[in-house]
Coordinates of C-alpha atoms and ligand atoms in Angstrom, one line a residue:
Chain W
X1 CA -47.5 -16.2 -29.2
X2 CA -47.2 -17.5 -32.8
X3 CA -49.9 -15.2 -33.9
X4 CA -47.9 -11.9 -32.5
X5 CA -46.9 -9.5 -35.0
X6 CA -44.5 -7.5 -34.2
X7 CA -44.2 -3.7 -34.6
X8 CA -40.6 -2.3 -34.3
X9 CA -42.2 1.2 -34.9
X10 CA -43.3 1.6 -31.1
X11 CA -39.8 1.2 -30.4
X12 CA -38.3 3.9 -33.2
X13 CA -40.8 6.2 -32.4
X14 CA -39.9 6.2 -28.6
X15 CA -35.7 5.7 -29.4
X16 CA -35.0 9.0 -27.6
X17 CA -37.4 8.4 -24.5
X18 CA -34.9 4.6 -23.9
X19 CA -32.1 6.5 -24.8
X20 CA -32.6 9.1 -22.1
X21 CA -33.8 6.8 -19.3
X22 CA -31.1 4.1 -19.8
X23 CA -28.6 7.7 -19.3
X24 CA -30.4 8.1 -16.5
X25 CA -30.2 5.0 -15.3
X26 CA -26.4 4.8 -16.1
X27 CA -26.3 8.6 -14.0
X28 CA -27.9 7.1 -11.2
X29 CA -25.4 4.1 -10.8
X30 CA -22.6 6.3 -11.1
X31 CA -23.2 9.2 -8.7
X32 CA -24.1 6.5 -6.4
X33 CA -20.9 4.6 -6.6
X34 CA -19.4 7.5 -6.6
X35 CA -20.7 8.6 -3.2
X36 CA -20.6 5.5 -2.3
X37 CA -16.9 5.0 -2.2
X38 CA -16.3 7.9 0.1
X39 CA -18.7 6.2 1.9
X40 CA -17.6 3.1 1.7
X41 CA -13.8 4.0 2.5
X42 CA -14.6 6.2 5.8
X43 CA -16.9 2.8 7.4
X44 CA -13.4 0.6 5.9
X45 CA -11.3 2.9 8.0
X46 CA -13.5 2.9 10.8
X47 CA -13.6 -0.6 11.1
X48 CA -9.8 -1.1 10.7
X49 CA -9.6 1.4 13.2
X50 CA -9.5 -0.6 16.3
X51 CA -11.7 1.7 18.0
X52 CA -14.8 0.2 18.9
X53 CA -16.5 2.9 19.2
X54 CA -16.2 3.8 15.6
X55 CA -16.5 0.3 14.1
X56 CA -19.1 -0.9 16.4
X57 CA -22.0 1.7 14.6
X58 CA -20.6 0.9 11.4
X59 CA -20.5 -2.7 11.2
X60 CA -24.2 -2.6 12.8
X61 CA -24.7 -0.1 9.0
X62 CA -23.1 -2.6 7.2
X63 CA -25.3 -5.4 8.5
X64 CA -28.2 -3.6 8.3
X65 CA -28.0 -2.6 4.8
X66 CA -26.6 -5.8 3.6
X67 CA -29.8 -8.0 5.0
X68 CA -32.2 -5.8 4.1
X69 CA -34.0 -5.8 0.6
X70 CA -33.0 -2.9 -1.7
X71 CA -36.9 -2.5 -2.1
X72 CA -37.5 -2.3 1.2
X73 CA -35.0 0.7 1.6
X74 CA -35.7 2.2 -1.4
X75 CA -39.7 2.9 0.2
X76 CA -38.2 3.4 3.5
X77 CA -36.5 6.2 2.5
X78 CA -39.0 7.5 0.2
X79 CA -42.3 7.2 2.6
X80 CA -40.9 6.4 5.6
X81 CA -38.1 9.5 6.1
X82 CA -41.0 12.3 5.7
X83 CA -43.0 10.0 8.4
X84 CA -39.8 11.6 10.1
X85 CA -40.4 15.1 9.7
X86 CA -37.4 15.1 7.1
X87 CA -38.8 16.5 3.9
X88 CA -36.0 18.3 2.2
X89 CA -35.6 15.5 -0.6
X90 CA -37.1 15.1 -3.9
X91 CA -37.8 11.3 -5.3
X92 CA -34.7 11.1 -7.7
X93 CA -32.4 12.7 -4.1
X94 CA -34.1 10.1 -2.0
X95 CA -33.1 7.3 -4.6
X96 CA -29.8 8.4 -4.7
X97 CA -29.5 8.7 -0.7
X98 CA -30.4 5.1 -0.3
X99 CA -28.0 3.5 -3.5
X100 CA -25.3 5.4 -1.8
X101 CA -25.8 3.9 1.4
X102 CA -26.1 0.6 -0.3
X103 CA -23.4 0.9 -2.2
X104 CA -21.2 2.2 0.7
X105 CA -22.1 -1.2 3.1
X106 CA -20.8 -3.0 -0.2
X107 CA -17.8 -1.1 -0.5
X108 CA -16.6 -0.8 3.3
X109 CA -16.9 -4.3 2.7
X110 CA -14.4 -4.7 -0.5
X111 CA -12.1 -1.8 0.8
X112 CA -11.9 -3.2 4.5
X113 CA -10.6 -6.4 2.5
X114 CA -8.2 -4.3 0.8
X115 CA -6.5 -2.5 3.2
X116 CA -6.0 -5.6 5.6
X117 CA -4.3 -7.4 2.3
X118 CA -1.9 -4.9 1.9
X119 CA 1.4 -6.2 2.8
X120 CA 3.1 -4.6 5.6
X121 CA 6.4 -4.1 3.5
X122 CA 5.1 -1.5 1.5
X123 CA 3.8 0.6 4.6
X124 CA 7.1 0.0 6.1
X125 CA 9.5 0.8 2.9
X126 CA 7.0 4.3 3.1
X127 CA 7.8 4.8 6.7
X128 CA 11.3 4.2 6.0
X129 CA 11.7 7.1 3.7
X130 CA 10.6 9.6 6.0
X131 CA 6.7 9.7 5.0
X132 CA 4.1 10.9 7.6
X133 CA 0.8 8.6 8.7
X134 CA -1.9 10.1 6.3
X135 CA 1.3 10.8 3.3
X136 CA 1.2 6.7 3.5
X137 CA -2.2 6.4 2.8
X138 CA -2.5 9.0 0.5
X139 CA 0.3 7.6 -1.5
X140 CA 0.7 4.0 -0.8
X141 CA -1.8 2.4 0.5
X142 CA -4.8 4.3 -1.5
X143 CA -3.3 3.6 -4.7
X144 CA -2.5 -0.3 -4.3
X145 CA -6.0 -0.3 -2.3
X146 CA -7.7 0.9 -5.7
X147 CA -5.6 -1.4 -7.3
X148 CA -6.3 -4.4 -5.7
X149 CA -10.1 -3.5 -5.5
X150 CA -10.8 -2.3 -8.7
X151 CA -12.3 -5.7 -10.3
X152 CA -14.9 -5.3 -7.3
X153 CA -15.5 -1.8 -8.0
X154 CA -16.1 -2.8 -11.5
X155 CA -18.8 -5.6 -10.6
X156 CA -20.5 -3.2 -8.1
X157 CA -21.0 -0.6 -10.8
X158 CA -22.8 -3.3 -12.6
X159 CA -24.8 -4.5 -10.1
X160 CA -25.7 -1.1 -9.2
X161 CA -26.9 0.1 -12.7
X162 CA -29.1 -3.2 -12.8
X163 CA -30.5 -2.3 -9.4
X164 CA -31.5 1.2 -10.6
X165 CA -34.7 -0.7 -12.2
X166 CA -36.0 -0.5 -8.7
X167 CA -36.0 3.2 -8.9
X168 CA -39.4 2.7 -10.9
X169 CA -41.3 1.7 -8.2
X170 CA -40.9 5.3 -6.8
X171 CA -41.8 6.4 -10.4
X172 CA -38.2 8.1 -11.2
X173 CA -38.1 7.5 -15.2
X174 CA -35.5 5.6 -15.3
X175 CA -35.7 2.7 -18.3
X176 CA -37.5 -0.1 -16.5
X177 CA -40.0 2.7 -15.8
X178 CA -40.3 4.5 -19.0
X179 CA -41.0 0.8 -20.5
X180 CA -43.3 0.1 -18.5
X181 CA -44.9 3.5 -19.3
X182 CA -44.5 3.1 -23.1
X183 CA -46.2 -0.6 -22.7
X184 CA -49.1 0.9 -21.1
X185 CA -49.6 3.4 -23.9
X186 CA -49.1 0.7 -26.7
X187 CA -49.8 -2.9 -25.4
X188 CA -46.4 -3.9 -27.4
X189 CA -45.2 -5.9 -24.7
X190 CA -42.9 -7.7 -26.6
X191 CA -41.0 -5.2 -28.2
X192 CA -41.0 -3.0 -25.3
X193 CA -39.7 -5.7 -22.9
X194 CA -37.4 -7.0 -25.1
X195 CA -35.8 -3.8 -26.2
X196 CA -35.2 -2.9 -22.4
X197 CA -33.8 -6.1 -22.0
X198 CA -31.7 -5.1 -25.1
X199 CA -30.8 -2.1 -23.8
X200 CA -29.4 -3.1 -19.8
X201 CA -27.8 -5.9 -21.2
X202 CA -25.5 -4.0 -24.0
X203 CA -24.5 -1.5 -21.6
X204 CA -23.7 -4.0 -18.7
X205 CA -21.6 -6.2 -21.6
X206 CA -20.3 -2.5 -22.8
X207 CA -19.2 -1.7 -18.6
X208 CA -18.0 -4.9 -18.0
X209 CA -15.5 -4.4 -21.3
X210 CA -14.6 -1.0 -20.6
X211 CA -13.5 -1.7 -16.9
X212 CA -11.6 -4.7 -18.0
X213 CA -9.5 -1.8 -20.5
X214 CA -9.2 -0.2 -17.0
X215 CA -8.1 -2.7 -15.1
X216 CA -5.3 -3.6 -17.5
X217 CA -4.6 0.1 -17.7
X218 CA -3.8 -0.5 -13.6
X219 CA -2.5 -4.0 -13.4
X220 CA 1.0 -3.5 -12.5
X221 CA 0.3 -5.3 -9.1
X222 CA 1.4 -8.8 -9.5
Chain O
X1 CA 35.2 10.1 22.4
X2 CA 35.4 10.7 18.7
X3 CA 33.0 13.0 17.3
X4 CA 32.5 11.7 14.3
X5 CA 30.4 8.8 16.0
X6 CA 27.5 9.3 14.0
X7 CA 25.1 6.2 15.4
X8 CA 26.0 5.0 18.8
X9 CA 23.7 2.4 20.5
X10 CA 24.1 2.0 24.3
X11 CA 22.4 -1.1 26.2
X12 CA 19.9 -1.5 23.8
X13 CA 17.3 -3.7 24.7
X14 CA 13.8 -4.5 23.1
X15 CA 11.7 -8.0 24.2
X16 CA 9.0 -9.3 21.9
X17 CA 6.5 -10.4 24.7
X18 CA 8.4 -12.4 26.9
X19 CA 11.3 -12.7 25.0
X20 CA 14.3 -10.7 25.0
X21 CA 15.7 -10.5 21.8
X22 CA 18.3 -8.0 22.0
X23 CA 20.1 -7.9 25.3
X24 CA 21.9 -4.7 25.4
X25 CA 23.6 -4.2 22.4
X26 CA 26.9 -1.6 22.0
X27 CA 27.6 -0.8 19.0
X28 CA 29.1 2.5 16.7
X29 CA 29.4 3.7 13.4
X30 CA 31.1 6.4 12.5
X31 CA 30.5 8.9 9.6
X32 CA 31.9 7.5 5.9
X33 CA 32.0 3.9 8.3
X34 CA 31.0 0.3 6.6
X35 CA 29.9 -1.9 9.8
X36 CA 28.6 -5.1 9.3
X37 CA 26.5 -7.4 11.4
X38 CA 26.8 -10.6 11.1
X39 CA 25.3 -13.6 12.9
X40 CA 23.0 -16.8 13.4
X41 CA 19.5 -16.0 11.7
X42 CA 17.8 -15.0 14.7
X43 CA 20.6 -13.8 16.2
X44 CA 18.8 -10.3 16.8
X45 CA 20.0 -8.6 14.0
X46 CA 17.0 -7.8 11.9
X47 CA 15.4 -6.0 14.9
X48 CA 18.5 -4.0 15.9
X49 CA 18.3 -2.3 12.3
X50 CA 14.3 -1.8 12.7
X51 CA 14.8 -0.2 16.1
X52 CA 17.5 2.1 14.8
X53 CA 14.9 3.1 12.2
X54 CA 11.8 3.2 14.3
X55 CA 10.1 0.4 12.7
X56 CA 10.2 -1.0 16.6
X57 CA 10.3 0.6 19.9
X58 CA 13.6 -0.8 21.8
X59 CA 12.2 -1.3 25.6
X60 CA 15.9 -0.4 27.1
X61 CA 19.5 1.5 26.2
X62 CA 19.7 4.5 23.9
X63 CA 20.4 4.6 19.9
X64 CA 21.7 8.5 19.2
X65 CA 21.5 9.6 15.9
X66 CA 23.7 12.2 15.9
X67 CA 23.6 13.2 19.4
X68 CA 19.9 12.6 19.0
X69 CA 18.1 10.1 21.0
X70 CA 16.2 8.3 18.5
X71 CA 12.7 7.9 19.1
X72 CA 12.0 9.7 22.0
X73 CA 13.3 13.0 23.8
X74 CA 14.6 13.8 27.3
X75 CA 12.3 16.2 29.2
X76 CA 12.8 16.7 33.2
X77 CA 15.0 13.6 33.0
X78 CA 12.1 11.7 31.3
X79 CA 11.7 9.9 28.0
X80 CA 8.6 11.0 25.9
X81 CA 7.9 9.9 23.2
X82 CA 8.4 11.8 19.7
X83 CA 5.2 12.6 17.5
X84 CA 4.5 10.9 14.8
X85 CA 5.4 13.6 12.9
X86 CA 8.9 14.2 14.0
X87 CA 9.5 10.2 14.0
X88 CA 8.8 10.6 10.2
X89 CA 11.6 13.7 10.1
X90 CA 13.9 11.0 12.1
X91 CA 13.6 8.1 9.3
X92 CA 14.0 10.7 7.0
X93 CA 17.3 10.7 7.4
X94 CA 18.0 6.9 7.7
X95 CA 17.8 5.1 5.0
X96 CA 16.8 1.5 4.5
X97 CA 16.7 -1.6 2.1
X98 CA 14.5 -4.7 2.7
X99 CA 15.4 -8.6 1.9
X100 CA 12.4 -8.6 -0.2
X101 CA 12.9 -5.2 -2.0
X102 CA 9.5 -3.2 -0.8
X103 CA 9.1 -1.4 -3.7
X104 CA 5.9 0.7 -4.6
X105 CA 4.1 -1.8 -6.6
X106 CA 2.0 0.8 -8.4
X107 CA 5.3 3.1 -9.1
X108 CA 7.6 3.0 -12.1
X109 CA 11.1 2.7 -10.8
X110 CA 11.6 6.7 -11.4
X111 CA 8.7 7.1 -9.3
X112 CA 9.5 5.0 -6.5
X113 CA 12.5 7.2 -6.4
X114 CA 10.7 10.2 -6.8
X115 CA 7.7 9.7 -3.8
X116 CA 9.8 10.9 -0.9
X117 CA 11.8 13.5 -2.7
X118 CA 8.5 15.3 -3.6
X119 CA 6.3 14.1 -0.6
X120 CA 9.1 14.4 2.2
X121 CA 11.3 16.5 1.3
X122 CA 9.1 19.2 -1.1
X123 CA 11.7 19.0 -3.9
X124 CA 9.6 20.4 -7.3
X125 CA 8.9 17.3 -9.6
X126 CA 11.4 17.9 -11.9
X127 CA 14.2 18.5 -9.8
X128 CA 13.0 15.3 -8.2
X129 CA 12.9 13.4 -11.5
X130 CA 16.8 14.7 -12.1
X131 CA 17.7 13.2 -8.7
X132 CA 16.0 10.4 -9.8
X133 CA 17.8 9.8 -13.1
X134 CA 21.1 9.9 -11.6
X135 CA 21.4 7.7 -9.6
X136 CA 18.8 5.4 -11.5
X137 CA 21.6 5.8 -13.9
X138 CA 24.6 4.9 -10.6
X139 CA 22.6 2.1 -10.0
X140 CA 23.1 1.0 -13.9
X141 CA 19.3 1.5 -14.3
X142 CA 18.9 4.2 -16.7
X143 CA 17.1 2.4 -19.3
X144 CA 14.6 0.9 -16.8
X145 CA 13.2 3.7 -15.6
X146 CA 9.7 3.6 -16.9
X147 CA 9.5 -0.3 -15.9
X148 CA 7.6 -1.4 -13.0
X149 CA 8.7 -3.4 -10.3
X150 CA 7.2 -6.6 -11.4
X151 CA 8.9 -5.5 -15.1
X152 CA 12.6 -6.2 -13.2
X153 CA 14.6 -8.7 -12.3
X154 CA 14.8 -9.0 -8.4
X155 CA 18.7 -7.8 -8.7
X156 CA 17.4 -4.8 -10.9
X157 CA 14.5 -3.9 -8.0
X158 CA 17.2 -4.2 -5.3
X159 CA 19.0 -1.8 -7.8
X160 CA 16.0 0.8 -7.6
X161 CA 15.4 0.1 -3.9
X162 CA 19.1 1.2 -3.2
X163 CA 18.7 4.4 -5.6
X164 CA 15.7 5.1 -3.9
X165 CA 16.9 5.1 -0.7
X166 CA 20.5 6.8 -1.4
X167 CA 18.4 9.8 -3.6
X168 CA 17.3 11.1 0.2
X169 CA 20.7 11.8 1.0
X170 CA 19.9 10.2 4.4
X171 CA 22.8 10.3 7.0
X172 CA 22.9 6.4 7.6
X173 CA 22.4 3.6 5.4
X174 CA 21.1 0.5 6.6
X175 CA 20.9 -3.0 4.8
X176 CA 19.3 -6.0 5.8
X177 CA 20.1 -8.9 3.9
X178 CA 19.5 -7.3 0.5
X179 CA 21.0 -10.3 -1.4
X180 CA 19.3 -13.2 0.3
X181 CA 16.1 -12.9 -1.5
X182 CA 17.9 -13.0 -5.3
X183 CA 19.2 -15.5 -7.6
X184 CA 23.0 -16.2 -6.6
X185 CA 23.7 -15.0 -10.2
X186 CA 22.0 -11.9 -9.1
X187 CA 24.0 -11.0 -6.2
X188 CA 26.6 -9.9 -7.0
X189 CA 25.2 -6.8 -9.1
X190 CA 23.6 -5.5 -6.0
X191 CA 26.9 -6.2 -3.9
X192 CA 28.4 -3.9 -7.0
X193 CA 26.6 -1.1 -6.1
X194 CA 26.9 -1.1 -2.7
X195 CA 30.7 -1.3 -2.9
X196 CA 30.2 1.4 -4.7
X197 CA 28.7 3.3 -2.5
X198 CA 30.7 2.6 0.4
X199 CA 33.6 3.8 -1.6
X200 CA 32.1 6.7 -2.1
X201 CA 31.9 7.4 1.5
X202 CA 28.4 6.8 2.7
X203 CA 27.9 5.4 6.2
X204 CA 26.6 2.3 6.1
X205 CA 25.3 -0.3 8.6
X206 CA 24.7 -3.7 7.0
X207 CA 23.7 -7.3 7.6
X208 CA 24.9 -9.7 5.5
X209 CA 26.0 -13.3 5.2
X210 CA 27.9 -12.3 2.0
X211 CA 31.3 -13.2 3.8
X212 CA 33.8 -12.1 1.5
X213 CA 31.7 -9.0 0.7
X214 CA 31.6 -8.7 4.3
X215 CA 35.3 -8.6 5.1
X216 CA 36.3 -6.9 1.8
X217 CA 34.3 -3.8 2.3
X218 CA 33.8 -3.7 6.2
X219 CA 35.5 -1.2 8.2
X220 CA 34.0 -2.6 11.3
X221 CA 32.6 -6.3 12.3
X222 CA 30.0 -7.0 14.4
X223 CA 29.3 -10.3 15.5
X224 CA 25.8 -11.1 17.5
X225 CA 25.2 -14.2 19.2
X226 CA 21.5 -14.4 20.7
X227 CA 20.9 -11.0 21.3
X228 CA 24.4 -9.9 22.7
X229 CA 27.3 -8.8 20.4
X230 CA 30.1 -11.6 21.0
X231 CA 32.4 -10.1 19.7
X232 CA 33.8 -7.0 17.3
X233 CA 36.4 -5.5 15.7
X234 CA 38.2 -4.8 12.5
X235 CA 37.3 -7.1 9.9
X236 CA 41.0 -9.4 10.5
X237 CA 40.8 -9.7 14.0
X238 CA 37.1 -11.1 13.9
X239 CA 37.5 -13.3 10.8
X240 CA 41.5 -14.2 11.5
X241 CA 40.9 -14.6 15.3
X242 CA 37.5 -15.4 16.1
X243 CA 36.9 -15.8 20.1
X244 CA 34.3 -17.9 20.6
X245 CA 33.7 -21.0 19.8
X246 CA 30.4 -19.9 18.4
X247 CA 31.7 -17.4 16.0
X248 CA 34.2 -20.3 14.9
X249 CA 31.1 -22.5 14.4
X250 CA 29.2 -19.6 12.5
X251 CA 32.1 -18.8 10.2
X252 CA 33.0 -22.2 9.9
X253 CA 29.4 -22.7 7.5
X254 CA 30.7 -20.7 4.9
X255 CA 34.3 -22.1 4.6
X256 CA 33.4 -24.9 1.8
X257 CA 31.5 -22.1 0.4
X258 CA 34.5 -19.6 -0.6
X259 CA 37.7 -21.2 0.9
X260 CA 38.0 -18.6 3.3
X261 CA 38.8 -17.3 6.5
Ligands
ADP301 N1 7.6 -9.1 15.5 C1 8.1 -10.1 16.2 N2 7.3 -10.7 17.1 C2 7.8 -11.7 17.9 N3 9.1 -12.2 17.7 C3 9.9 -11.6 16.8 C4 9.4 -10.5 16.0 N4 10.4 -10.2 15.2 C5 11.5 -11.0 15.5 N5 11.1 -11.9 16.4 C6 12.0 -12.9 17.0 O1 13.2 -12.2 17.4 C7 14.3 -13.0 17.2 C8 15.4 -12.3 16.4 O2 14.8 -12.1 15.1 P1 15.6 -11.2 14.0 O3 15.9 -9.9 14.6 O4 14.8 -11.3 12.8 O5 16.9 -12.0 13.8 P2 17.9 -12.1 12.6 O6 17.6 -10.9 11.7 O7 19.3 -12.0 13.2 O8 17.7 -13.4 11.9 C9 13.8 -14.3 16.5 O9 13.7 -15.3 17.5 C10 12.5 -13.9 16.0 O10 11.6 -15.0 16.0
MG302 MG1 17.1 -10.9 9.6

């Protein structure tokens, strides 16, 4: 340890390959939210819904996905799926398919919480201007939903863009992967791991900051 | 019959579970009218105003709304009820304003004016935002138009919650108790505007336990007593010859209050 000298160089030379996989990475995170949200917002309705029918399927989803290691998924989907007969996805798809679905159990959960803390008196001033079912949700209850959830959003984006590390064990060159590539090449372990580590770290501290601007943007619900 | 009647209730009844909480209620307002309903808290009165706007189903009796049943339509001598849809057309033209304000929490108070004049009734945005200004501006807002609802003073909210109402041009107005939730230095701003209003001819149906208010602006009294209306009339007979010995008790409470009655 005290006799390692370190050699930034490994890391300058390769700048563009972190660069490109932590964007990756960040991609990744984001299209999964993303999809994750619709997702997420269809299994909330379903389970407020009433109709068991609807919610019993989706809370078994829910459950599923939330006791189940990410891993575990992650290879399910990618091996297992073709096992299946269903080939029509490529590694970086298959990786997106199962963060979505993650994501989405996560979300029904926050957004389920949201619409049930909505108080009533908003629905009701809505109704009592004349507006139609799906006009209140569009235009009341979606917007103080989002509102009221966005901190959570925030904190699942985070999580999300740490868990896309997994994605390396299906070898999509993401930053964790394309570390672990550069170490092979050039045994700098040190620099390598610690730049990575640099590098998720900055960008969680730099998400976390920007959706707190974004949250004060929205915070008119007191 | 008078033709002008423009909300009659018939016999109204409506049970929460087991419990009958309105027991046939009679009761008119015509157009350009002031009625007031006034009462015990739990008296019934709150859910005779959310049963005239559809916020509950009454079980018995008829509310027209203009000749229309409210709620429901006759078909082969039955009662079906109306879609969702044209429920939505029916409160449409009822308004109503909340103890506890209800505004949009996400919407400046222009745009909590604006939501059902461009959502409901398909006015273009800037038409909408004209509405909107003016009577923003009746309401003695003007200036707070950008602000949000936790920005304002609960007087100034119940300020925007009137304008946004009033903006729909809805046929009936109907209070409930829009001054008990503020600051008694606040109430009398709101009051303000609503004599305002009810000078300006709008039909109003409103519960209040601002007695002087009450009886200066009232064309009509209505007193409820357990789900029954105990007595009505103009706003001398029911304050200057109260019936019952209930209505005596219940006006009686706010006698040390303003030296009235
Ligand atoms: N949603 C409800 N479920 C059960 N009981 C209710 C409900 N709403 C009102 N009540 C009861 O109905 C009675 C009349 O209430 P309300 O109409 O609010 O009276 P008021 O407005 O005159 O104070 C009260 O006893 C109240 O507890
Ligand atoms: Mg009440």
């Amino acid at each position: 340890m005290i006799d390692y000298n370190f050699d930034w160089s490994v890391i300058t030379r390769n700048w563009d390959r972190f660069l490109e996989a932590l964007a990756l990475g960040l991609g990744l995170a984001v299209v999964s939210l993303l999809i994750g949200c619709v997702i997420g917002l269809a299994a909330a309705y379903a389970r407020v819904s009433g109709n068991k029918w609807l919610s019993g399927p989706v809370w078994a989803y829910v459950e599923v996905i939330r006791c189940t290691p990410l891993l575990l998924l992650i290879f399910f989907i990618y091996f297992g799926l073709p096992e299946f007969g269903i080939y029509f996805m490529d590694k970086t798809q298959s990786f997106v398919l199962t963060l979505s679905l993650y994501a989405g159990a996560y979300m029904s959960e926050v957004f389920r919480a949201g619409l049930s803390s909505i108080p009533r008196q908003y629905v009701e001033a809505a109704k009592a201007i004349g507006m139609r079912p799906w006009q209140r949700q569009r235009w009341v209850v979606l917007p103080v939903m989002f509102r009221i959830t966005l901190p959570s959003i925030g904190n699942n984006l985070i999580s999300l863009f740490k868990d896309t590390s997994l994605a390396a064990a299906i070898a999509i060159p993401e930053l964790t992967f394309v570390a672990r590539q550069i170490n092979a090449n050039t045994f700098r372990v040190m620099e390598v791991w610690l730049t990575a580590s640099a590098l998720y770290l900055a960008t969680a501290w730099l998400l976390a900051t920007l959706l707190r601007q974004v949250e004060r943007r929205y915070a008119t619900i007191r | 019959m008078a033709d002008d009647v423009l909300l009659r209730a018939q016999g109204v009844r409506k049970s929460f579970g087991a419990v009958e909480v309105l027991k046939g209620i009679d009761l008119e307002v015509r157009q350009g009218q002031v009625v007031s309903l006034i009462g015990a808290s739990g008296s019934g009165k709150t859910t005779f105003l959310r049963c005239v706007n559809l916020l509950e189903e009454h079980d018995g009796g008829e509310i027209l709304l203009d000749g229309d049943p409210v709620g429901y339509r006759v078909e082969g001598g039955r009662r079906r009820r109306l879609s969702e849809t044209a429920i939505s057309a029916q409160r449409a033209r009822i308004g109503m304003v909340f103890q506890q304000f209800n505004l949009f929490p996400h919407l400046t108070a222009e745009e909590n004016v604006m939501l059902g004049l461009t959502k409901v009734l398909n006015k273009p945005k800037a038409e909408a935002r004209e509405i909107a200004t003016h009577w923003l501006g009746r309401v003695g807002l003007a200036e707070r138009r950008g602000h949000y609802p936790y920005q304002l003073s609960g007087g100034q909210q119940q300020r925007v919650a009137i304008a946004r109402a009033v903006a729909m041009e809805p046929r009936l107005l109907l209070f409930d108790e829009v001054t008990s939730a503020l600051d008694p230095e606040l109430v009398s701003e709101v009051l303000g505007v609503m004599q305002g209003l009810a000078e300006s001819g709008m039909t109003m149906l409103v519960v209040s336990h601002e007695m002087l208010f009450v009886r200066e602006v009232s064309h009509h009294v209505v007193f409820m007593d357990q789900g029954r209306v105990a007595q009505a009339g103009t706003p001398e007979a029911v304050f200057g010859n109260p019936e019952s010995e209930r209505l005596r008790s219940f006006l009686g409470r706010f006698h040390g209050m303003f030296g009235m009655v």
